[in-house]
Every structure is written in C-alpha cells, then in structure tokens.
CSV table of C-alpha atoms in Angstrom, one decimal:
chain,number,residue,atom,x,y,z
A,874,UNK,CA,14.0,50.4,0.8
A,875,UNK,CA,13.9,50.1,-3.0
A,876,UNK,CA,16.6,48.5,-5.1
A,877,UNK,CA,17.5,49.1,-8.7
A,878,UNK,CA,17.8,46.1,-11.1
A,879,UNK,CA,21.5,46.4,-10.7
A,880,UNK,CA,21.7,46.0,-6.9
A,881,UNK,CA,23.1,42.4,-7.1
A,882,UNK,CA,25.6,43.6,-9.7
A,883,UNK,CA,26.9,46.2,-7.3
A,884,UNK,CA,27.1,43.6,-4.5
A,885,UNK,CA,29.0,41.3,-6.8
A,886,UNK,CA,31.5,44.1,-7.3
A,887,UNK,CA,31.7,44.5,-3.5
A,888,UNK,CA,30.1,47.9,-3.5
A,889,UNK,CA,29.4,49.6,-0.2
A,890,UNK,CA,25.6,50.1,-0.3
A,891,UNK,CA,23.9,53.0,1.5
A,892,UNK,CA,20.4,54.4,1.7
A,893,UNK,CA,19.7,57.3,-0.6
A,894,UNK,CA,16.2,58.8,-1.1
A,895,UNK,CA,14.6,55.5,-0.1
A,896,UNK,CA,16.9,53.5,-2.4
A,897,UNK,CA,19.8,51.1,-1.5
A,898,UNK,CA,22.6,52.5,-3.7
A,899,UNK,CA,26.3,52.0,-4.2
A,900,UNK,CA,28.2,54.9,-2.6
A,901,UNK,CA,31.5,53.5,-3.8
A,902,UNK,CA,33.1,50.3,-5.2
A,903,UNK,CA,36.4,48.8,-4.1
A,904,UNK,CA,38.8,51.5,-5.4
A,905,UNK,CA,37.1,54.2,-3.4
A,906,UNK,CA,35.5,57.6,-4.0
A,907,UNK,CA,38.7,59.5,-4.8
A,908,UNK,CA,39.8,57.0,-7.5
A,909,UNK,CA,36.3,56.9,-9.0
A,910,UNK,CA,36.2,60.7,-9.1
A,911,UNK,CA,39.6,60.9,-10.8
A,912,UNK,CA,38.7,58.1,-13.2
A,913,UNK,CA,35.6,60.1,-14.3
A,914,UNK,CA,37.6,63.3,-14.8
A,915,UNK,CA,40.4,61.4,-16.7
A,916,UNK,CA,38.7,58.4,-18.4
A,917,UNK,CA,35.1,57.1,-18.2
A,918,UNK,CA,32.9,56.0,-15.4
A,919,UNK,CA,29.5,54.3,-15.4
A,920,UNK,CA,26.9,55.2,-12.8
A,921,UNK,CA,23.7,53.3,-11.9
A,922,UNK,CA,21.0,56.1,-12.0
A,923,UNK,CA,18.0,53.8,-12.3
A,924,UNK,CA,16.4,55.3,-9.2
A,925,UNK,CA,15.6,58.5,-10.9
A,926,UNK,CA,12.1,59.0,-12.4
A,927,UNK,CA,11.0,59.3,-16.0
A,928,UNK,CA,7.6,60.6,-17.2
A,929,UNK,CA,6.2,60.9,-20.7
A,930,UNK,CA,3.8,63.6,-21.6
A,931,UNK,CA,2.0,63.4,-25.0
A,932,UNK,CA,-0.8,65.1,-26.9
A,933,UNK,CA,-1.9,68.1,-28.8
A,934,UNK,CA,-1.1,71.2,-26.9
A,935,UNK,CA,1.3,69.4,-24.6
A,936,UNK,CA,4.0,72.1,-25.3
A,937,UNK,CA,1.6,74.9,-24.2
A,938,UNK,CA,0.5,72.8,-21.3
A,939,UNK,CA,4.0,72.1,-19.9
A,940,UNK,CA,4.8,75.8,-20.6
A,941,UNK,CA,2.3,76.5,-17.8
A,942,UNK,CA,3.7,73.9,-15.5
A,943,UNK,CA,7.5,74.5,-15.3
A,944,UNK,CA,9.4,77.6,-14.3
A,945,UNK,CA,11.5,77.8,-17.6
A,946,UNK,CA,9.8,78.1,-21.0
A,947,UNK,CA,8.9,74.8,-22.7
A,948,UNK,CA,6.8,76.1,-25.7
A,949,UNK,CA,9.8,77.4,-27.5
A,950,UNK,CA,12.0,74.4,-26.8
A,951,UNK,CA,13.1,72.9,-30.1
A,952,UNK,CA,12.6,69.2,-30.8
A,953,UNK,CA,15.9,67.4,-30.0
A,954,UNK,CA,16.8,69.6,-27.2
A,955,UNK,CA,17.0,69.0,-23.4
A,956,UNK,CA,16.4,71.8,-20.9
A,957,UNK,CA,17.2,72.0,-17.2
A,958,UNK,CA,14.0,73.1,-15.5
A,959,UNK,CA,12.1,73.4,-12.2
A,960,UNK,CA,8.7,72.4,-10.8
A,961,UNK,CA,7.7,75.1,-8.3
A,962,UNK,CA,5.1,75.4,-5.5
A,963,UNK,CA,2.8,78.5,-5.5
A,964,UNK,CA,5.3,80.4,-3.4
A,965,UNK,CA,8.0,80.0,-6.0
A,966,UNK,CA,9.9,77.4,-3.9
A,967,UNK,CA,11.4,74.4,-5.7
A,968,UNK,CA,9.5,71.1,-5.6
A,969,UNK,CA,12.1,69.5,-7.9
A,970,UNK,CA,14.8,70.3,-10.4
A,971,UNK,CA,14.5,68.2,-13.6
A,972,UNK,CA,15.3,67.9,-17.3
A,973,UNK,CA,12.7,68.2,-20.0
A,974,UNK,CA,13.4,66.5,-23.3
A,975,UNK,CA,11.4,67.5,-26.3
A,976,UNK,CA,10.9,64.2,-28.1
A,977,UNK,CA,8.5,65.6,-30.7
A,978,UNK,CA,6.1,68.5,-31.5
A,979,UNK,CA,3.7,67.0,-29.0
A,980,UNK,CA,5.8,64.6,-26.9
A,981,UNK,CA,8.0,65.3,-23.9
A,982,UNK,CA,10.1,63.2,-21.6
A,983,UNK,CA,10.7,64.5,-18.1
A,984,UNK,CA,13.5,63.2,-15.9
A,985,UNK,CA,13.1,63.8,-12.1
A,986,UNK,CA,14.9,63.1,-8.8
A,987,UNK,CA,14.3,59.8,-7.1
A,988,UNK,CA,13.1,61.2,-3.8
A,989,UNK,CA,10.6,63.6,-5.3
A,990,UNK,CA,9.3,61.4,-8.1
A,991,UNK,CA,5.9,60.4,-6.6
A,992,UNK,CA,5.0,64.0,-5.6
A,993,UNK,CA,6.2,65.3,-9.0
A,994,UNK,CA,4.0,62.8,-10.9
A,995,UNK,CA,0.9,63.7,-8.9
A,996,UNK,CA,1.5,67.5,-9.3
A,997,UNK,CA,2.4,67.5,-13.0
A,998,UNK,CA,-0.5,65.2,-13.9
A,999,UNK,CA,-2.9,67.4,-11.9
A,1000,UNK,CA,-1.7,70.5,-13.8
A,1001,UNK,CA,-2.2,69.0,-17.3
A,1002,UNK,CA,-5.5,69.6,-19.1
A,1003,UNK,CA,-7.6,66.8,-20.5
A,1004,UNK,CA,-6.3,65.6,-23.8
A,1005,UNK,CA,-2.7,65.7,-22.6
A,1006,UNK,CA,-1.5,62.2,-21.6
A,1007,UNK,CA,0.8,61.7,-18.6
A,1008,UNK,CA,2.6,58.4,-18.0
A,1009,UNK,CA,5.0,57.6,-15.2
A,1010,UNK,CA,7.5,55.2,-16.9
A,1011,UNK,CA,10.0,55.2,-14.0
A,1012,UNK,CA,9.6,51.6,-13.0
A,1013,UNK,CA,9.9,50.4,-16.6
A,1014,UNK,CA,13.0,52.5,-17.3
A,1015,UNK,CA,16.6,52.0,-16.6
A,1016,UNK,CA,19.0,54.9,-16.6
A,1017,UNK,CA,22.8,54.7,-16.7
A,1018,UNK,CA,25.2,57.7,-16.8
A,1019,UNK,CA,28.4,57.2,-18.8
A,1020,UNK,CA,30.7,60.2,-18.0
A,1021,UNK,CA,34.3,61.1,-18.7
A,1022,UNK,CA,36.5,62.5,-21.5
A,1023,UNK,CA,36.7,59.0,-23.0
A,1024,UNK,CA,33.0,58.4,-23.1
A,1025,UNK,CA,32.5,59.2,-26.7
A,1026,UNK,CA,35.3,56.8,-27.6
A,1027,UNK,CA,33.5,54.2,-25.5
A,1028,UNK,CA,30.3,54.7,-27.5
A,1029,UNK,CA,32.3,54.4,-30.7
A,1030,UNK,CA,33.7,51.1,-29.5
A,1031,UNK,CA,30.1,50.1,-28.9
A,1032,UNK,CA,29.5,50.7,-32.6
A,1033,UNK,CA,28.0,54.2,-32.6
A,1034,UNK,CA,29.2,56.8,-35.1
A,1035,UNK,CA,30.9,59.7,-33.2
A,1036,UNK,CA,29.6,62.1,-35.8
A,1037,UNK,CA,26.1,61.0,-35.0
A,1038,UNK,CA,26.4,61.5,-31.3
A,1039,UNK,CA,24.2,64.4,-29.9
A,1040,UNK,CA,25.6,67.8,-29.3
A,1041,UNK,CA,25.6,69.1,-25.7
A,1042,UNK,CA,22.1,69.1,-24.2
A,1043,UNK,CA,20.6,67.3,-27.1
A,1044,UNK,CA,19.4,63.7,-27.5
A,1045,UNK,CA,19.1,61.0,-30.1
A,1046,UNK,CA,17.4,57.6,-30.3
A,1047,UNK,CA,19.9,54.8,-30.9
A,1048,UNK,CA,20.8,51.2,-30.2
A,1049,UNK,CA,23.6,50.0,-27.9
A,1050,UNK,CA,24.3,46.3,-27.5
A,1051,UNK,CA,21.1,45.6,-29.4
A,1052,UNK,CA,19.1,47.6,-26.9
A,1053,UNK,CA,17.1,50.6,-28.2
A,1054,UNK,CA,17.7,53.6,-26.0
A,1055,UNK,CA,17.2,57.3,-25.6
A,1056,UNK,CA,20.8,58.8,-25.5
A,1057,UNK,CA,21.3,62.4,-24.3
A,1058,UNK,CA,24.5,64.4,-24.0
A,1059,UNK,CA,23.7,65.4,-20.5
A,1060,UNK,CA,25.1,64.6,-17.0
A,1061,UNK,CA,26.0,65.7,-13.5
A,1062,UNK,CA,29.8,65.6,-13.6
A,1063,UNK,CA,31.0,68.5,-15.8
A,1064,UNK,CA,32.7,66.0,-18.1
A,1065,UNK,CA,31.8,64.9,-21.6
A,1066,UNK,CA,29.1,62.3,-20.9
A,1067,UNK,CA,25.9,60.7,-21.9
A,1068,UNK,CA,22.8,59.5,-20.2
A,1069,UNK,CA,21.1,56.3,-21.5
A,1070,UNK,CA,17.4,55.4,-21.0
A,1071,UNK,CA,16.2,52.0,-22.0
A,1072,UNK,CA,13.8,49.2,-20.7
A,1073,UNK,CA,14.5,48.2,-17.1
A,1074,UNK,CA,14.7,44.5,-17.9
A,1075,UNK,CA,17.8,45.2,-20.0
A,1076,UNK,CA,19.6,46.9,-17.2
A,1077,UNK,CA,22.1,44.2,-16.3
A,1078,UNK,CA,22.8,43.5,-20.0
A,1079,UNK,CA,23.6,47.1,-20.7
A,1080,UNK,CA,25.6,47.6,-17.4
A,1081,UNK,CA,27.8,44.6,-18.1
A,1082,UNK,CA,28.3,45.5,-21.7
A,1083,UNK,CA,29.4,49.0,-21.0
A,1084,UNK,CA,31.7,47.9,-18.2
A,1085,UNK,CA,33.3,45.5,-20.6
A,1086,UNK,CA,34.5,48.4,-22.8
A,1087,UNK,CA,37.9,49.8,-21.8
A,1088,UNK,CA,38.4,52.1,-19.9
A,1089,UNK,CA,34.9,52.1,-18.3
A,1090,UNK,CA,34.8,51.5,-14.5
A,1091,UNK,CA,31.8,51.7,-12.1
A,1092,UNK,CA,31.4,54.7,-9.9
A,1093,UNK,CA,29.0,55.3,-7.1
A,1094,UNK,CA,27.1,58.2,-5.5
A,1095,UNK,CA,30.0,59.3,-3.4
A,1096,UNK,CA,32.0,60.3,-6.5
A,1097,UNK,CA,28.8,61.6,-8.2
A,1098,UNK,CA,28.5,64.0,-5.3
A,1099,UNK,CA,32.1,65.2,-5.3
A,1100,UNK,CA,32.0,65.7,-9.1
A,1101,UNK,CA,28.8,67.7,-9.1
A,1102,UNK,CA,30.0,69.8,-6.1
A,1103,UNK,CA,33.2,70.8,-7.9
A,1104,UNK,CA,30.9,72.0,-10.8
A,1105,UNK,CA,28.7,74.0,-8.4
A,1106,UNK,CA,25.6,72.0,-9.6
A,1107,UNK,CA,22.7,72.0,-7.2
A,1108,UNK,CA,21.5,68.9,-5.4
A,1109,UNK,CA,17.9,68.8,-4.5
A,1110,UNK,CA,17.5,68.9,-0.8
A,1111,UNK,CA,20.6,70.9,-0.4
A,1112,UNK,CA,20.8,73.9,-2.7
A,1113,UNK,CA,17.2,73.6,-3.8
A,1114,UNK,CA,14.2,72.9,-1.7
A,1115,UNK,CA,10.6,74.2,-1.1
A,1116,UNK,CA,12.0,77.2,0.8
A,1117,UNK,CA,14.3,78.2,-2.1
A,1118,UNK,CA,13.5,79.8,-5.4
A,1119,UNK,CA,15.4,79.3,-8.6
A,1120,UNK,CA,16.4,83.0,-8.5
A,1121,UNK,CA,18.0,82.5,-5.2
A,1122,UNK,CA,19.9,79.5,-6.6
A,1123,UNK,CA,21.3,81.6,-9.4
A,1124,UNK,CA,19.1,80.3,-12.2
A,1125,UNK,CA,16.9,83.4,-12.7
A,1126,UNK,CA,18.1,84.3,-16.2
A,1127,UNK,CA,17.0,81.0,-17.9
A,1128,UNK,CA,13.4,81.6,-16.6
A,1129,UNK,CA,13.1,84.6,-19.0
A,1130,UNK,CA,10.6,86.3,-16.6
A,1131,UNK,CA,11.2,89.8,-18.0
A,1132,UNK,CA,11.3,88.7,-21.7
A,1133,UNK,CA,8.1,86.7,-21.4
A,1134,UNK,CA,5.9,88.8,-19.0
A,1135,UNK,CA,2.7,87.0,-20.0
A,1136,UNK,CA,4.0,83.6,-19.2
A,1137,UNK,CA,2.4,82.1,-16.1
A,1138,UNK,CA,3.1,79.0,-14.2
A,1139,UNK,CA,2.8,77.9,-10.5
A,1140,UNK,CA,5.1,80.2,-8.5
A,1141,UNK,CA,5.4,82.9,-11.3
A,1142,UNK,CA,3.6,85.6,-9.4
A,1143,UNK,CA,5.7,85.0,-6.3
A,1144,UNK,CA,8.9,85.2,-8.3
A,1145,UNK,CA,7.8,88.4,-10.1
A,1146,UNK,CA,6.5,90.1,-7.0
A,1147,UNK,CA,8.9,88.8,-4.4
A,1148,UNK,CA,12.6,89.5,-3.8
A,1149,UNK,CA,15.3,87.0,-3.0
A,1150,UNK,CA,16.1,86.5,0.7
A,1151,UNK,CA,19.4,84.8,0.0
A,1152,UNK,CA,21.9,84.0,-2.8
A,1153,UNK,CA,24.0,81.0,-3.5
A,1154,UNK,CA,27.8,81.3,-3.5
A,1155,UNK,CA,30.8,79.1,-3.7
A,1156,UNK,CA,33.4,79.1,-0.9
A,1157,UNK,CA,37.0,78.0,-1.3
A,1158,UNK,CA,38.3,76.7,2.1
A,1159,UNK,CA,41.9,77.4,3.0
A,1160,UNK,CA,42.8,73.8,3.6
A,1161,UNK,CA,41.7,70.2,3.0
A,1162,UNK,CA,39.4,70.4,6.0
A,1163,UNK,CA,35.8,70.4,4.9
A,1164,UNK,CA,32.9,72.5,6.1
A,1165,UNK,CA,29.8,70.3,5.7
A,1166,UNK,CA,26.1,71.0,5.2
A,1167,UNK,CA,24.7,73.1,8.1
A,1168,UNK,CA,27.9,74.9,8.9
A,1169,UNK,CA,27.2,78.5,9.8
A,1170,UNK,CA,29.0,81.2,7.8
A,1171,UNK,CA,30.2,84.4,9.6
A,1172,UNK,CA,31.6,87.6,8.2
A,1173,UNK,CA,34.7,89.4,9.5
A,1174,UNK,CA,32.7,91.0,12.4
A,1175,UNK,CA,31.5,87.6,13.8
A,1176,UNK,CA,28.0,88.1,12.4
A,1177,UNK,CA,26.0,85.2,11.0
A,1178,UNK,CA,25.6,85.8,7.2
A,1179,UNK,CA,24.6,82.4,6.0
A,1180,UNK,CA,24.8,78.6,6.0
A,1181,UNK,CA,26.6,75.8,4.0
A,1182,UNK,CA,24.3,73.6,1.9
A,1183,UNK,CA,27.0,71.2,0.6
A,1184,UNK,CA,30.7,70.9,1.4
A,1185,UNK,CA,33.5,68.4,1.0
A,1186,UNK,CA,37.2,68.0,0.1
A,1187,UNK,CA,37.5,68.6,-3.7
A,1188,UNK,CA,39.6,65.7,-5.1
A,1189,UNK,CA,40.4,67.5,-8.4
A,1190,UNK,CA,41.5,70.8,-6.7
A,1191,UNK,CA,43.1,69.5,-3.5
A,1192,UNK,CA,41.3,71.8,-1.1
A,1193,UNK,CA,37.8,71.8,0.5
A,1194,UNK,CA,35.0,73.6,-1.2
A,1195,UNK,CA,31.5,74.5,-0.1
A,1196,UNK,CA,28.3,75.9,-1.5
A,1197,UNK,CA,26.4,78.2,0.8
A,1198,UNK,CA,23.4,80.6,0.9
A,1199,UNK,CA,24.3,84.1,2.2
A,1200,UNK,CA,21.6,86.3,3.4
A,1201,UNK,CA,20.6,88.9,0.7
A,1202,UNK,CA,21.8,91.7,3.0
A,1203,UNK,CA,25.2,90.1,3.8
A,1204,UNK,CA,27.0,92.7,1.7
A,1205,UNK,CA,29.6,90.1,0.8
A,1206,UNK,CA,30.7,89.3,-2.7
A,1207,UNK,CA,33.3,87.3,-4.7
A,1208,UNK,CA,36.8,87.7,-3.1
A,1209,UNK,CA,35.5,88.4,0.4
A,1210,UNK,CA,36.7,86.4,3.4
A,1211,UNK,CA,34.3,84.4,5.6
A,1212,UNK,CA,34.6,82.2,8.6
A,1213,UNK,CA,32.9,78.9,8.8
A,1214,UNK,CA,32.0,77.4,12.2
A,1215,UNK,CA,32.9,73.7,12.1
A,1216,UNK,CA,32.2,73.0,15.7
A,1217,UNK,CA,35.6,72.8,17.4
A,1218,UNK,CA,37.3,75.3,15.1
A,1219,UNK,CA,36.4,78.0,12.7
A,1220,UNK,CA,37.7,77.6,9.2
A,1221,UNK,CA,38.7,80.4,6.9
A,1222,UNK,CA,37.2,80.6,3.4
A,1223,UNK,CA,37.0,83.0,0.4
A,1224,UNK,CA,33.9,83.5,-1.7
A,1225,UNK,CA,34.6,82.4,-5.2
A,1226,UNK,CA,32.6,82.1,-8.5
A,1227,UNK,CA,31.1,78.8,-9.5
A,1228,UNK,CA,32.2,76.4,-10.8
A,1229,UNK,CA,35.1,75.6,-8.6
A,1230,UNK,CA,36.5,73.3,-11.3
A,1231,UNK,CA,36.8,74.8,-14.8
A,1232,UNK,CA,38.7,72.1,-16.8
A,1233,UNK,CA,35.5,70.0,-17.4
A,1234,UNK,CA,35.0,68.6,-20.9
A,1235,UNK,CA,31.2,68.5,-20.9
A,1236,UNK,CA,30.7,71.0,-23.7
A,1237,UNK,CA,33.6,70.0,-26.1
A,1238,UNK,CA,33.0,69.6,-29.8
A,1239,UNK,CA,33.3,66.0,-30.8
B,1130,UNK,CA,53.9,44.2,20.3
B,1131,UNK,CA,50.7,45.9,18.9
B,1132,UNK,CA,47.7,46.7,21.0
B,1133,UNK,CA,44.3,47.8,19.9
B,1134,UNK,CA,41.6,49.9,21.5
B,1135,UNK,CA,37.8,49.4,21.2
B,1136,UNK,CA,37.9,52.7,19.2
B,1137,UNK,CA,40.0,51.1,16.6
B,1138,UNK,CA,43.3,52.8,17.4
B,1139,UNK,CA,46.5,50.6,17.3
B,1140,UNK,CA,49.5,51.3,19.5
B,1141,UNK,CA,52.9,49.8,19.1
B,1142,UNK,CA,55.5,50.2,21.8
B,1143,UNK,CA,59.0,50.7,20.5
B,1144,UNK,CA,61.3,51.1,23.5
B,1145,UNK,CA,60.5,54.4,25.1
B,1146,UNK,CA,58.2,55.6,22.3
B,1147,UNK,CA,54.7,54.3,21.5
B,1148,UNK,CA,53.4,54.7,17.9
B,1149,UNK,CA,49.7,55.2,17.4
B,1150,UNK,CA,47.4,55.1,14.4
B,1151,UNK,CA,44.0,53.8,13.3
B,1152,UNK,CA,43.4,50.2,12.4
B,1153,UNK,CA,43.0,48.8,8.9
B,1154,UNK,CA,39.3,48.1,9.8
B,1155,UNK,CA,38.8,51.8,10.8
B,1156,UNK,CA,40.5,53.1,7.7
B,1157,UNK,CA,38.4,50.8,5.5
B,1158,UNK,CA,35.2,52.0,7.2
B,1159,UNK,CA,36.1,55.6,6.8
B,1160,UNK,CA,37.0,55.3,3.1
B,1161,UNK,CA,39.4,57.7,1.4
B,1162,UNK,CA,40.9,60.0,4.0
B,1163,UNK,CA,41.0,63.6,2.9
B,1164,UNK,CA,42.3,65.4,6.0
B,1165,UNK,CA,44.0,64.7,9.3
B,1166,UNK,CA,44.0,67.2,12.1
B,1167,UNK,CA,47.3,66.3,13.8
B,1168,UNK,CA,47.8,66.9,17.5
B,1169,UNK,CA,50.6,69.2,18.7
B,1170,UNK,CA,54.0,67.9,19.7
B,1171,UNK,CA,54.6,68.4,23.4
B,1172,UNK,CA,50.9,68.2,24.3
B,1173,UNK,CA,50.1,65.9,27.3
B,1174,UNK,CA,47.2,63.5,26.7
B,1175,UNK,CA,45.1,61.5,29.1
B,1176,UNK,CA,43.8,58.1,28.1
B,1177,UNK,CA,40.4,58.5,26.4
B,1178,UNK,CA,41.0,62.1,25.3
B,1179,UNK,CA,39.8,62.8,21.7
B,1180,UNK,CA,43.1,64.2,20.5
B,1181,UNK,CA,42.8,64.4,16.8
B,1182,UNK,CA,40.3,64.1,13.9
B,1183,UNK,CA,40.5,62.1,10.7
B,1184,UNK,CA,38.2,63.1,7.9
B,1185,UNK,CA,37.1,61.1,4.9
B,1186,UNK,CA,35.0,62.2,1.9
B,1187,UNK,CA,31.8,61.3,3.7
B,1188,UNK,CA,32.7,61.3,7.4
B,1189,UNK,CA,34.8,62.6,10.2
B,1190,UNK,CA,36.1,60.5,13.2
B,1191,UNK,CA,37.8,61.3,16.4
B,1192,UNK,CA,41.0,59.6,17.2
B,1193,UNK,CA,41.5,59.0,20.9
B,1194,UNK,CA,44.5,58.4,23.2
B,1195,UNK,CA,44.7,54.7,23.9
B,1196,UNK,CA,47.1,55.4,26.8
B,1197,UNK,CA,48.2,58.5,28.7
B,1198,UNK,CA,51.5,60.2,27.7
B,1199,UNK,CA,53.0,63.1,25.9
B,1200,UNK,CA,53.1,63.7,22.1
B,1201,UNK,CA,56.6,63.1,21.0
B,1202,UNK,CA,56.1,63.4,17.3
B,1203,UNK,CA,53.4,63.6,14.6
B,1204,UNK,CA,53.4,62.2,11.1
B,1205,UNK,CA,53.8,65.4,9.1
B,1206,UNK,CA,53.5,63.5,5.8
B,1207,UNK,CA,49.8,63.2,6.5
B,1208,UNK,CA,49.3,66.9,6.0
B,1209,UNK,CA,49.7,66.7,2.3
B,1210,UNK,CA,49.1,63.0,1.9
B,1211,UNK,CA,46.4,61.8,4.2
B,1212,UNK,CA,45.8,58.9,1.8
B,1213,UNK,CA,48.9,57.3,3.5
B,1214,UNK,CA,46.5,56.1,6.2
B,1215,UNK,CA,44.4,54.2,3.6
B,1216,UNK,CA,47.6,52.9,1.9
B,1217,UNK,CA,49.3,51.7,5.1
B,1218,UNK,CA,47.1,52.3,8.1
B,1219,UNK,CA,49.2,50.3,10.5
B,1220,UNK,CA,52.6,51.2,9.3
B,1221,UNK,CA,53.6,54.3,7.3
B,1222,UNK,CA,50.2,55.8,8.1
B,1223,UNK,CA,51.0,56.2,11.8
B,1224,UNK,CA,49.5,59.4,13.2
B,1225,UNK,CA,51.5,60.3,16.4
B,1226,UNK,CA,54.1,59.0,18.8
B,1227,UNK,CA,53.9,59.1,22.6
B,1228,UNK,CA,56.7,59.4,25.1
B,1229,UNK,CA,56.6,59.3,28.9
B,1230,UNK,CA,53.6,57.1,28.5
B,1231,UNK,CA,51.6,55.2,31.2
B,1232,UNK,CA,52.7,51.6,30.6
B,1233,UNK,CA,49.9,50.3,32.9
B,1234,UNK,CA,47.2,51.6,30.5
B,1235,UNK,CA,48.3,49.0,28.0
B,1236,UNK,CA,46.7,46.3,30.1
B,1237,UNK,CA,43.3,47.6,29.2
B,1238,UNK,CA,43.9,47.2,25.5
B,1239,UNK,CA,43.5,44.2,23.3
B,1240,UNK,CA,46.2,42.2,21.5
B,1241,UNK,CA,45.8,41.4,17.8
B,1242,UNK,CA,43.9,38.1,18.3
B,1243,UNK,CA,41.6,39.8,20.8
B,1244,UNK,CA,41.0,42.7,18.4
B,1245,UNK,CA,40.0,40.4,15.5
B,1246,UNK,CA,37.7,38.6,17.8
B,1247,UNK,CA,36.2,41.9,18.9
B,1248,UNK,CA,35.7,42.9,15.3
B,1249,UNK,CA,33.9,39.6,14.5
B,1250,UNK,CA,31.6,40.0,17.4
B,1251,UNK,CA,30.6,43.6,16.7
C-alpha cells in the first residue's frame, strides 16, 4: 500500500487509517466523521488529497489535442478556468472523471483519481500526438483541500488578499507559507473551498501551517464521502465506471454533443448513436437508516427498477440519502416512492432532485 | 456487577432487570453511530440471538442477547439521538433492558477484568 507524505502526521493525530484505492489514508481523526463533516459545513477543514494524480500537458496544439481526448470540450476552455471532464473508453463508458485546468494557451494540468491514475496516464499519453508533451507529476506533487465557509478567511490569515482569490472554478498561482502553489477554487464538499497543489517535499510544512490557522481542523475520507454524497457528486467506482456513460450520470449537457457535432473523442460515436440504459437519481430515505451501495431498488409493484451506488446517513440533513441508477424504462420520476431492499427489511424512499443539501457555500461571491 | 460478552455487549444486573448495551470498545470501533434499530418491548430473546442493529457512518453491527430473557424496555432516546451510545456507551447509551432473564447465562460471560484481558489478547 502507498502512503502520502503526511501519513506520519495523521498517525500523530491518532487518525484511523484505512486502505483506499491502494493508499493508506485517514478515514477520520479523533473527533469522528460527524464532527469533521459539521466542521467543514460550518468552519474550515483540511483534507490530505496527496494520493490523487496530476499530469501536465504542454505544447503547440495541446488544446486541440486534448479536445480530442476528453468528453467535454477543451479547445474553447479559457486560460484561468477549470473544467470537470471525463476520460472515456470507446464504448462511452467512463475510465475516470477529472478536472482539466487551462494553465496557458498551450499548457494544461489534469487532476485525476488515485486508483485510476496509472491507466489514465497511459491512455492520455497514447492519445496525444507528437509534439505535445505529457508528464506525470503525481509523485512530485502534494494536494491539500481546504474547504468550508471560513476557508477564504483562513487564506487571508495566511497573507493572501481575499480580492485576489480565484472565482469559482478558476485558479491562480500564489505563495502560501513561502511555498509556491497552484490554488484553485474547486472542491468536493459543496462549501466554499480551495485546492492547493505544490511540491511534495513541502507537504508537512504546508499541512502544519494551515492546521495552525484558526479554525482549521483535519478531516478524513469518511467526512469527504458524506459531504460529497449530500451534494450528489459522483464518486468514481460508484456513480461512474466503465459501464456507465456521462449521459447516464446526468452530465450530458456539458459535453455539448449537439452544439458541436464535428467534435470527436474516444466514445463520442457511442454516445451519439447509443441511448442511455439507466439514469442517476437521488433517493431520500424515510429515516436515519441507510441503504448502502448494492441495495436493490423496487417500485410499488415489487419490480426491480434499479440499484443504489452510494448511500449513508446524511449528517447535515438528519436522514439517510442514497444515489441510485434506475433502469431507463422504470417510469419513475422525482416525487415517486420506491422500496429499497436492505436485507432484513425493506426501507421506504422518495426520489428527489440532487443535490440533497442546498445550503452549500461553494459558489458564493467573496 | 457488569458482565461482558465476546461480542462486546455489556450487561448489568439491577435487581430483577438487566440493562444491556455495547461496550466502549465496540462504540469506538464503530465510530459515530447514526441509527439504532431497537428491539420491541415484550419480545422474548434467546441467548445468542441477533436482536438489534447499530449503524455507524461506515458500518452496521448486530447486537446480540448476552443472556435469555424478555425485553422489558428499550432506550427510546436512541431513536433521535443515537450518538448517546458514543457519548456514554456503558451508561446513558444503554440499548435495552431484560426481565425474567436466565441468571445462569451470566456464568458464561466475562467480568470487567476478564473483558479487558480479552481485548488485549485479540
């Protein structure tokens, strides 16, 4: 199993370490998942995300090249902007979901999931023409997520000018604690937040520095999961996988397939010519009792209509929530009742729109 | 006098009623408890039966009957405040009470010292 440069720091904080995508990661610290979740929604939490991968793509025509690699347009992405995007297989299934940063006219930064990083690097590199340079910088790069409504104030306390902080889904280059970093206003919690990328050898220094600024507290992958679930954000391996297209996951519009009929990328034919076999929905459970991944979803006539991909008690809402794929012909829609088979009992749920939690501060104007 | 089972339940006899919950060790292992499926008052239970479920953010665990008896009461506070188990697993976080219980079954359980030894050896 791999460890980030902060593994000892986590152990010193008495974190409970668990395996995740081949990495030994903190699932929680001493206060527990519910407290870490609440602290992120109310104040500011710091997450070790060093396990994710980072690639740099550079060269003339890199924009056009990447436009032919990812599912969502890259060629028209302005410099300074980050876009959520997908790497697909030839059948339109998702190999990974990722964020593309346009660093310059001819320079891009791609941030990918930990478990898929090696496969992503191979595939992206193989799809790029000569003259476009691909570098896997993952091992040399540390990533920390600072998330919560107080996170801008934290960066101000660190000496940054709030007015100079990036707008939502934009990035800047700046210096924190004397460490040069790429700072983007992105995250996976639904709260105002930032992701910091900087040299791996500075990981401990940056981690300790940010933790020393009130009210920052560490938070682990347990809270990261409950936070993203409340927002209805996909987690690769659950809502997205090689058997699922971005259209089925609800991300069809951003691909602009109709507006850009001449745009081709691996999987584009399959998306244009195929039709979705399922669609992602949110389900609000009637109690605190969770329906977890794999739970079968039934309609009112006891027919199987789908399966849960993620589910847990929602700390901010006080009831359990689940994300599930319903078969395309289920005939069910928002407001309809479903039954979830949790083994010994069947749980009642209602199909609801995502996100489950709508008080998130992610997009606020600073 | 408190007794413990190998499944990490504790049981404390208070006259004709025995109070049952999960141990501090079990509560710590589970993490923040988000839901407790309480048993029904009046139900008869046999030692070893899985009679209720405790769920945490990441896991679910069965709670067993450490001795045979009949459910005399359940801790209704746990319905809206399951976190009571984390705050006070061996006191206010009790889960159910048994009456008409089988006293002899207590002999198969561990006392506090034996339980701590058992934890160390696992």
